[in-house]
CSV table of C-alpha atoms and ligand atoms in Angstrom, one decimal:
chain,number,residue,atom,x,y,z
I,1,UNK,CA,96.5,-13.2,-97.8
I,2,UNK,CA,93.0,-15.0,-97.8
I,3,UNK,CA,90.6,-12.9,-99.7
I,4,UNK,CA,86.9,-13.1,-99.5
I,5,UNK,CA,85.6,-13.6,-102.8
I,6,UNK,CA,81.5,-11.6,-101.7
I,7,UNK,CA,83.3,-9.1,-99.6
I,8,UNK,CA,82.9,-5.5,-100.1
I,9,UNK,CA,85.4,-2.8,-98.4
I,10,UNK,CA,85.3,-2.7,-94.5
I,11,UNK,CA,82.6,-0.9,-93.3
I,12,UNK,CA,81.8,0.9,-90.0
I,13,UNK,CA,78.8,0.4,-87.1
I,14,UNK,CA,76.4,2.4,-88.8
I,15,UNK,CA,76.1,0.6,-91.8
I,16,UNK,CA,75.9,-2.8,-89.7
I,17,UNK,CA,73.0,-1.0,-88.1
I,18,UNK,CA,71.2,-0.7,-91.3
I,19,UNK,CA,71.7,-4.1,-92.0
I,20,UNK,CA,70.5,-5.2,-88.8
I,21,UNK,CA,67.1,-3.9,-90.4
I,22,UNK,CA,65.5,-1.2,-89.1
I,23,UNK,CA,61.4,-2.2,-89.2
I,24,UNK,CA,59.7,-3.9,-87.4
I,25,UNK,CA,57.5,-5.3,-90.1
I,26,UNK,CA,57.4,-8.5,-90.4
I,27,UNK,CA,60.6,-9.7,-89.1
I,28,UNK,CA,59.6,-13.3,-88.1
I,29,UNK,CA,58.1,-14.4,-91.6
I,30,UNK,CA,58.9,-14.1,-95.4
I,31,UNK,CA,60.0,-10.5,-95.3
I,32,UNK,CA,63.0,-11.6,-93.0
I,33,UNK,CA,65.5,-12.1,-96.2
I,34,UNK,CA,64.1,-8.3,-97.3
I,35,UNK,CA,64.2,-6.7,-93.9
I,36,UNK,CA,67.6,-7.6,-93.3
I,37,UNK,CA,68.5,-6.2,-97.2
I,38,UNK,CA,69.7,-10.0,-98.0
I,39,UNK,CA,72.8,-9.1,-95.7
I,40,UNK,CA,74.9,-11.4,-93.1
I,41,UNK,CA,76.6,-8.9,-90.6
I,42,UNK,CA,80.0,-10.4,-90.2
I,43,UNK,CA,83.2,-9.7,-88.7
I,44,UNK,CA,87.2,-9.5,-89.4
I,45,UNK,CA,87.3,-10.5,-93.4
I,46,UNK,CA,90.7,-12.1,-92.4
I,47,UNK,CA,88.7,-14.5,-90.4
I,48,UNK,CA,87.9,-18.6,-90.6
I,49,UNK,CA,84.4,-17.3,-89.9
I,50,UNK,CA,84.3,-15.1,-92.8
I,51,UNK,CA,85.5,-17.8,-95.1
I,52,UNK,CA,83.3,-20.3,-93.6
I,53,UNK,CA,79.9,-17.8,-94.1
I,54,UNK,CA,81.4,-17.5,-98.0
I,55,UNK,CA,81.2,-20.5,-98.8
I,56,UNK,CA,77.6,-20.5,-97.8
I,57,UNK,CA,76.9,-17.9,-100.2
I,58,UNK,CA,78.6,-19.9,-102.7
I,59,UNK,CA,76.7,-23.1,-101.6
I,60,UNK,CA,73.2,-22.3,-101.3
I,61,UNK,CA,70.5,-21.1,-103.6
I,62,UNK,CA,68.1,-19.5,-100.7
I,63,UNK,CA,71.9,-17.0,-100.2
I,64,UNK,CA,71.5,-16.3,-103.8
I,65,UNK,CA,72.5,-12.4,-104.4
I,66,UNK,CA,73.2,-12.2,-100.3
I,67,UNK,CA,76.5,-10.0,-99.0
I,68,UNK,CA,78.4,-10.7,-96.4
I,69,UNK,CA,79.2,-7.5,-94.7
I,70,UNK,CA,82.8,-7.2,-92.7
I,71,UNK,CA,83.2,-5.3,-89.9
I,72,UNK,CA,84.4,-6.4,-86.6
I,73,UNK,CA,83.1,-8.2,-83.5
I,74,UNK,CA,83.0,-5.3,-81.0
I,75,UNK,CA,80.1,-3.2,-83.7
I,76,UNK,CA,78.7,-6.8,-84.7
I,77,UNK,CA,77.4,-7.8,-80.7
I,78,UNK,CA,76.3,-3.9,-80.5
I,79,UNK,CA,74.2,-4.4,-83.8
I,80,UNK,CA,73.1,-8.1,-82.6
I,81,UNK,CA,72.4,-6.2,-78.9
I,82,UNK,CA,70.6,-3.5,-80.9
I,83,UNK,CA,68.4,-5.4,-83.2
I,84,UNK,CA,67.6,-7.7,-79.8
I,85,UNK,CA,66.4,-4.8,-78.0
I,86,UNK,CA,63.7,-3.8,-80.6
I,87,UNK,CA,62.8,-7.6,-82.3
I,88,UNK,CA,64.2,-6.5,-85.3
I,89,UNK,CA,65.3,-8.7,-87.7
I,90,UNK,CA,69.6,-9.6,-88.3
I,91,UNK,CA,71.5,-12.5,-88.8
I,92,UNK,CA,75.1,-12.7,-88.0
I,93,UNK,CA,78.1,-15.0,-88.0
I,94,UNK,CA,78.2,-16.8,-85.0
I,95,UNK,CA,80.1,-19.0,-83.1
I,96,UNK,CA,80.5,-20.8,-79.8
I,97,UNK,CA,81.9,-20.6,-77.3
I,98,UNK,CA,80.6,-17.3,-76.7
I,99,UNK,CA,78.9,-15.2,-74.0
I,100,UNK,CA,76.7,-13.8,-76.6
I,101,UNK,CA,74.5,-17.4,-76.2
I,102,UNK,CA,74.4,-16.9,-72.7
I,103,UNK,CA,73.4,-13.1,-72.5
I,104,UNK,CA,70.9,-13.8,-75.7
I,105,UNK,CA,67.7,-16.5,-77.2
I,106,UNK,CA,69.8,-17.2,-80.1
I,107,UNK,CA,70.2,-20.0,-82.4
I,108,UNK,CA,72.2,-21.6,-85.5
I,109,UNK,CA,70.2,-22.0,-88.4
I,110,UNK,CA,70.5,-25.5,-90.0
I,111,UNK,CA,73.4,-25.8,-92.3
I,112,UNK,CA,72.1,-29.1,-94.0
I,113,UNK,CA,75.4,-28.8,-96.7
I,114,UNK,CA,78.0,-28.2,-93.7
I,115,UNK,CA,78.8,-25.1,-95.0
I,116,UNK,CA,80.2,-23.6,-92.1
I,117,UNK,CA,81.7,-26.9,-91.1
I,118,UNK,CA,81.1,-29.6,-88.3
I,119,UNK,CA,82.1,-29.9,-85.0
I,120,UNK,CA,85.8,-28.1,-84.1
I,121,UNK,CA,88.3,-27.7,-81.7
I,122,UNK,CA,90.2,-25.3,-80.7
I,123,UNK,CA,93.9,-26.5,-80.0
I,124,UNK,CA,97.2,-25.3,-78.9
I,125,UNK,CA,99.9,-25.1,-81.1
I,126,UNK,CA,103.5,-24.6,-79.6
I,127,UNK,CA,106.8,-23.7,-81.5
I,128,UNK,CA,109.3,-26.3,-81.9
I,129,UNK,CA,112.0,-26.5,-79.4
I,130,UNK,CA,109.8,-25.4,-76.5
I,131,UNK,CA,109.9,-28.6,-75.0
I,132,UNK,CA,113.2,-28.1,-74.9
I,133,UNK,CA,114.1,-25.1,-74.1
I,134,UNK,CA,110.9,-25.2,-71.2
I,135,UNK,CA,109.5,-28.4,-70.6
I,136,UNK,CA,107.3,-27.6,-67.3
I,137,UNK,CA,106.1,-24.9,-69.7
I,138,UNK,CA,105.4,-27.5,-72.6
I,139,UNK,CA,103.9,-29.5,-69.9
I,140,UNK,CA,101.2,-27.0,-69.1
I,141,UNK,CA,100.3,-25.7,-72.3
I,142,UNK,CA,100.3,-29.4,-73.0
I,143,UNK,CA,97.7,-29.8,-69.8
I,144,UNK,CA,95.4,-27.0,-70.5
I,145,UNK,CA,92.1,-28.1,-71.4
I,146,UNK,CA,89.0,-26.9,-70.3
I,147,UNK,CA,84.9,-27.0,-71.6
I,148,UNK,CA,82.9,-24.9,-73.4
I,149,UNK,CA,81.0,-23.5,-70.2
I,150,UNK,CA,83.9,-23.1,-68.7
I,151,UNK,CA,85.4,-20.4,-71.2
I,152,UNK,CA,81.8,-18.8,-71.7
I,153,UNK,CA,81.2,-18.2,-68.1
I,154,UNK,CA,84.7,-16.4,-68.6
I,155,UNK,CA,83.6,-14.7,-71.4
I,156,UNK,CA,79.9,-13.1,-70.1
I,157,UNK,CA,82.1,-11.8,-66.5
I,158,UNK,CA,84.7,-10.3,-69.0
I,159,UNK,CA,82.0,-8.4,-71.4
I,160,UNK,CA,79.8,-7.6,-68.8
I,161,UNK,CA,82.7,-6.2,-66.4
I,162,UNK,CA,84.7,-5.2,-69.6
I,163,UNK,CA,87.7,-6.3,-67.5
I,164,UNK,CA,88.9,-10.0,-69.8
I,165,UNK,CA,92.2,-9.8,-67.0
I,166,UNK,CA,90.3,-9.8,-64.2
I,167,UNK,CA,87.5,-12.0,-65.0
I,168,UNK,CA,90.4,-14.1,-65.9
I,169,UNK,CA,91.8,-14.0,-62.1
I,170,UNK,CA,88.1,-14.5,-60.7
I,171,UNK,CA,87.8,-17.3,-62.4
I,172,UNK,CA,91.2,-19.0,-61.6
I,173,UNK,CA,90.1,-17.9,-57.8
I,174,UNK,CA,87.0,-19.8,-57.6
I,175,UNK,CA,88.6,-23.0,-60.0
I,176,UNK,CA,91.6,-24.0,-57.9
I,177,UNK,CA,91.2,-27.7,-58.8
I,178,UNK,CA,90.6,-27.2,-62.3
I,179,UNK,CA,94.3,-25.3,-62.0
I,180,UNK,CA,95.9,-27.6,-60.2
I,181,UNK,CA,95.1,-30.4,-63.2
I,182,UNK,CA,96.6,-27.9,-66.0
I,183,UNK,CA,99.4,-27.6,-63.3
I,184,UNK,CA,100.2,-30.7,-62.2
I,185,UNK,CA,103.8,-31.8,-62.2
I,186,UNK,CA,104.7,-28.4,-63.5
I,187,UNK,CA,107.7,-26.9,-61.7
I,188,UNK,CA,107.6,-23.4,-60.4
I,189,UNK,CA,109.5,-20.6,-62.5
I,190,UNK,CA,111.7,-18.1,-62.3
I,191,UNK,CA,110.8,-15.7,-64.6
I,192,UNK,CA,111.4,-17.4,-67.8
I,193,UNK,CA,109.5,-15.5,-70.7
I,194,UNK,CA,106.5,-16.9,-72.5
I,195,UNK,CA,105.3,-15.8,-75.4
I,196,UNK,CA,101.3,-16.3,-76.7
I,197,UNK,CA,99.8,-14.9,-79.7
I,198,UNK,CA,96.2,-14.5,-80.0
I,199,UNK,CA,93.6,-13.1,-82.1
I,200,UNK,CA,91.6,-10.2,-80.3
I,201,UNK,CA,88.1,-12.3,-80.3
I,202,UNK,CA,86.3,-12.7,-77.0
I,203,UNK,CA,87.4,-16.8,-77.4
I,204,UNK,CA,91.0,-16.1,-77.3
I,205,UNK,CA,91.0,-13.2,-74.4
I,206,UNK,CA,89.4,-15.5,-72.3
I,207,UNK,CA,92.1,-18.6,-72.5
I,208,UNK,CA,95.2,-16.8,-73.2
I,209,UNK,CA,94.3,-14.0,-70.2
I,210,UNK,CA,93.7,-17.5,-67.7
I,211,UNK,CA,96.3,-18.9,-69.1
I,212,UNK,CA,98.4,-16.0,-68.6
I,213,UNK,CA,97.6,-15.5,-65.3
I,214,UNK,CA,97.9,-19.0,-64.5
I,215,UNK,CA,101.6,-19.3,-66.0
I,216,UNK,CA,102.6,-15.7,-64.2
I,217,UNK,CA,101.0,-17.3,-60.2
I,218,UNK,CA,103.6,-20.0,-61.0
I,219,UNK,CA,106.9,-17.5,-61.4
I,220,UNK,CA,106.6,-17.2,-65.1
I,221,UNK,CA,106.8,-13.8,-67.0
I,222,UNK,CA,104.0,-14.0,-70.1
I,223,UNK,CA,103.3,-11.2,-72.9
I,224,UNK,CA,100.5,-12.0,-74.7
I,225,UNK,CA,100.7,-10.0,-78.2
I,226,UNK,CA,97.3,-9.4,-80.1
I,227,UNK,CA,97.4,-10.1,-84.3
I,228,UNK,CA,96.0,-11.0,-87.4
I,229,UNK,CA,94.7,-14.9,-87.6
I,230,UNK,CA,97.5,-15.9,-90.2
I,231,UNK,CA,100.0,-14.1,-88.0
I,232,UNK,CA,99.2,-15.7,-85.3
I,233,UNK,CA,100.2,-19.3,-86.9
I,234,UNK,CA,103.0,-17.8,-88.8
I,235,UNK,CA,104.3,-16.6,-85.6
I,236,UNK,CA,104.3,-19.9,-83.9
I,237,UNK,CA,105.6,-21.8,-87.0
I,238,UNK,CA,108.8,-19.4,-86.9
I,239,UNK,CA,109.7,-19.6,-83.7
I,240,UNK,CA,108.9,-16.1,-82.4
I,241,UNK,CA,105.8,-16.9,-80.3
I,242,UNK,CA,105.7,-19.9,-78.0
I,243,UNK,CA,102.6,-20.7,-78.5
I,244,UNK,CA,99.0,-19.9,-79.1
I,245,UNK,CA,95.8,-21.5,-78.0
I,246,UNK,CA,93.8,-19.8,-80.7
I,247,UNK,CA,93.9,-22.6,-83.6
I,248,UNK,CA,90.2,-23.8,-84.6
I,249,UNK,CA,90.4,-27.2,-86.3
I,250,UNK,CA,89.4,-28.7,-89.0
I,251,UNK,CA,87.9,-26.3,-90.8
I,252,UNK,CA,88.4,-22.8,-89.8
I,253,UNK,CA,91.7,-22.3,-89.6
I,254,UNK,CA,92.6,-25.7,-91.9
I,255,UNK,CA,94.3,-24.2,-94.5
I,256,UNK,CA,96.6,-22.2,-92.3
I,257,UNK,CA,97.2,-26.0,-90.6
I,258,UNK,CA,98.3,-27.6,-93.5
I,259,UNK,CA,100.5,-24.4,-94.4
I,260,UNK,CA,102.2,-24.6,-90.8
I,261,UNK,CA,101.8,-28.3,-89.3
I,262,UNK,CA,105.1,-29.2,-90.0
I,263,UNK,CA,106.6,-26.2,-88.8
I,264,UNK,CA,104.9,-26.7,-85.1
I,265,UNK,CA,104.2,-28.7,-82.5
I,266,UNK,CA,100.4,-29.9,-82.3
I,267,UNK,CA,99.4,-30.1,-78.4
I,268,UNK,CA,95.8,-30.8,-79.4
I,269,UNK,CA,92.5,-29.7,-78.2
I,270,UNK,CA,92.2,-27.6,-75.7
I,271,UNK,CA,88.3,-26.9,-75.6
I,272,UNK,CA,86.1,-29.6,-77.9
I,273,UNK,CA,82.6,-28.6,-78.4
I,274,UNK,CA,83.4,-25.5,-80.7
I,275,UNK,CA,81.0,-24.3,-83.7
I,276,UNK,CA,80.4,-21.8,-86.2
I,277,UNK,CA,77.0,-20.8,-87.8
I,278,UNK,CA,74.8,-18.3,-89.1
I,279,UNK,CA,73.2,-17.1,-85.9
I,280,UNK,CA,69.8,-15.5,-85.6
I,281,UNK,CA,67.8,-14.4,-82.3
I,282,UNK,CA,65.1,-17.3,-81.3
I,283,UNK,CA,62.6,-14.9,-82.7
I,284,UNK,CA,62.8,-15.3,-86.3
I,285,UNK,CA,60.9,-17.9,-87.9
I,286,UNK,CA,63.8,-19.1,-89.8
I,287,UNK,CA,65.3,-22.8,-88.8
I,288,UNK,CA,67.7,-23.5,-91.5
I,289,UNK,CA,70.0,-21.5,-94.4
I,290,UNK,CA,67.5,-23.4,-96.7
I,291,UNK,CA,64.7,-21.2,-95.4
I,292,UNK,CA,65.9,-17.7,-96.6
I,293,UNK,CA,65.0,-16.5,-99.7
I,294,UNK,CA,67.7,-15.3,-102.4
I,295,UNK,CA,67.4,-11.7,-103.7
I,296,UNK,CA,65.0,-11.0,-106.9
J,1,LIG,N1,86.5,-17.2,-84.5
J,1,LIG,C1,86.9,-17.1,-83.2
J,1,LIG,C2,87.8,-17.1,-85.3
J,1,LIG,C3,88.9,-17.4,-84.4
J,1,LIG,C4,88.4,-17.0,-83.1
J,1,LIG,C5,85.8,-18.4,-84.8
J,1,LIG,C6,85.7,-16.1,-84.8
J,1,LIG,C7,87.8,-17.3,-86.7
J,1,LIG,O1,88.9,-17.4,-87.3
J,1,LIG,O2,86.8,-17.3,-87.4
């Protein structure tokens, strides 16, 4: 298990809510480190993210004394959506692609030391023998690429609707020739299974529900099976998942890589373009990580 060396025990919506800050006072300027009680509101401690944001903490003298608060992403967008609403002052772990940076005025703050990482990708990893066993399949999992405004205009249909299936099927609908790429040369089915694993962030509903979709308008039958991040590699290195399109590379999920890589088959980016920060509405004065101010 990865542990989280700042985390404390998981904790609900409410007290995300009190560390989204609760005045008004001052929320643009110097007070913004005290009004948000020197706390990052995170998500699942178990993921890359999470990691990622600790070694911030660890890195930086402005995060001096700072906690980073787990809880999940569902309570973290309702206390960015929240805070939003009234101007008041939070800071969260972000990433992108996400619909929250096309529902919001957000940005990343700087990250001058790379804390959180450069550029990723997110790839698809496949189990060994798929090719095999189902080539067309390989061949399509192989094909699948797409951008990241692709994915987010997914994403902002599937939390506004609440619905990640069917803005899944609008969006293969009104993308026909985007399918037909992923598709090409790839032989009908006749109900052989897939199996994907994913981890239940708004990212990975979005690919693996077009994917899905896409795979079962072919003749394919496809469960898609939420779990834990390591689970999700574990399952593909062993064989009892098919594949996953969930793997965010180099950084975030790089030690679970180099744990699995030769127990799987590396398809490669599926989405380039991918980031992770500490996110803060457009409102706060803050630019960079360098510009908070550690606890007295
Ligand atoms: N994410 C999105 C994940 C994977 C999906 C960046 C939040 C993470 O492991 O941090």
């Amino acid at each position: 298990m990865r542990k989280l060396k700042h985390s404390i025990a998981a904790i609900g919506l409410s007290s995300l809510l009190v560390a989204a800050g609760c005045s008004n006072d001052d929320s643009n300027g110097d007070n913004f480190s005290e009004n948000v009680n020197y706390t990052i509101s995170g998500i699942e401690s178990g993921a890359g993210i999470m990691q990622a944001a600790d070694r911030a903490l660890d890195e930086y003298d402005s995060l001096e004394g700072w906690t980073l608060l787990p809880s999940s992403t569902g309570p973290m967008a309702i206390a960015l959506d929240n805070a939003i609403r009234d101007e008041d002052p939070i800071i969260i772990t972000g990433w992108t692609p996400h619909w929250m940076f096309a529902k919001y005025d957000l940005k990343y703050l700087e990250d001058p030391k790379k804390a959180l990482g450069e550029t990723e990708h997110i790839s698809t990893m496949a189990r060994e023998g798929l090719e095999q066993d189902n080539p067309d399949a390989y061949k399509l999992l192989d094909q699948f690429k797409w951008s990241v405004e692709e994915i987010e205009s997914v994403m902002l249909e599937a939390s506004e609707e609440g619905d990640p299936e069917a803005a899944a099927r609008n969006w293969i609908e009104d993308n026909p020739d985007r399918v037909a790429e992923w598709t090409n040369g790839v032989a009908e089915g006749n109900g052989q299974e897939i199996s994907l694993t994913y981890t239940e962030q708004d990212t990975e509903l979005a690919s693996t529900n077009v994917l899905k979709h896409v795979f079962e308008d072919l003749g394919y039958e496809v469960t898609i099976t939420p779990v834990d991040i390591a689970i999700m590699w574990q399952s593909v290195a062993t064989g009892e998942a098919d594949a996953t399109l969930g793997g965010w590379l180099p950084t975030t999920h790089g030690d679970l890589y180099n744990e699995y890589k030769d127990q799987l088959v590396d398809l490669g980016a599926n989405l380039e373009g991918a980031k992770l920060g500490l996110v803060v509405p457009s409102y706060v004065e803050a630019d960079s990580i360098e510009d908070l101010k550690p606890k007295e």
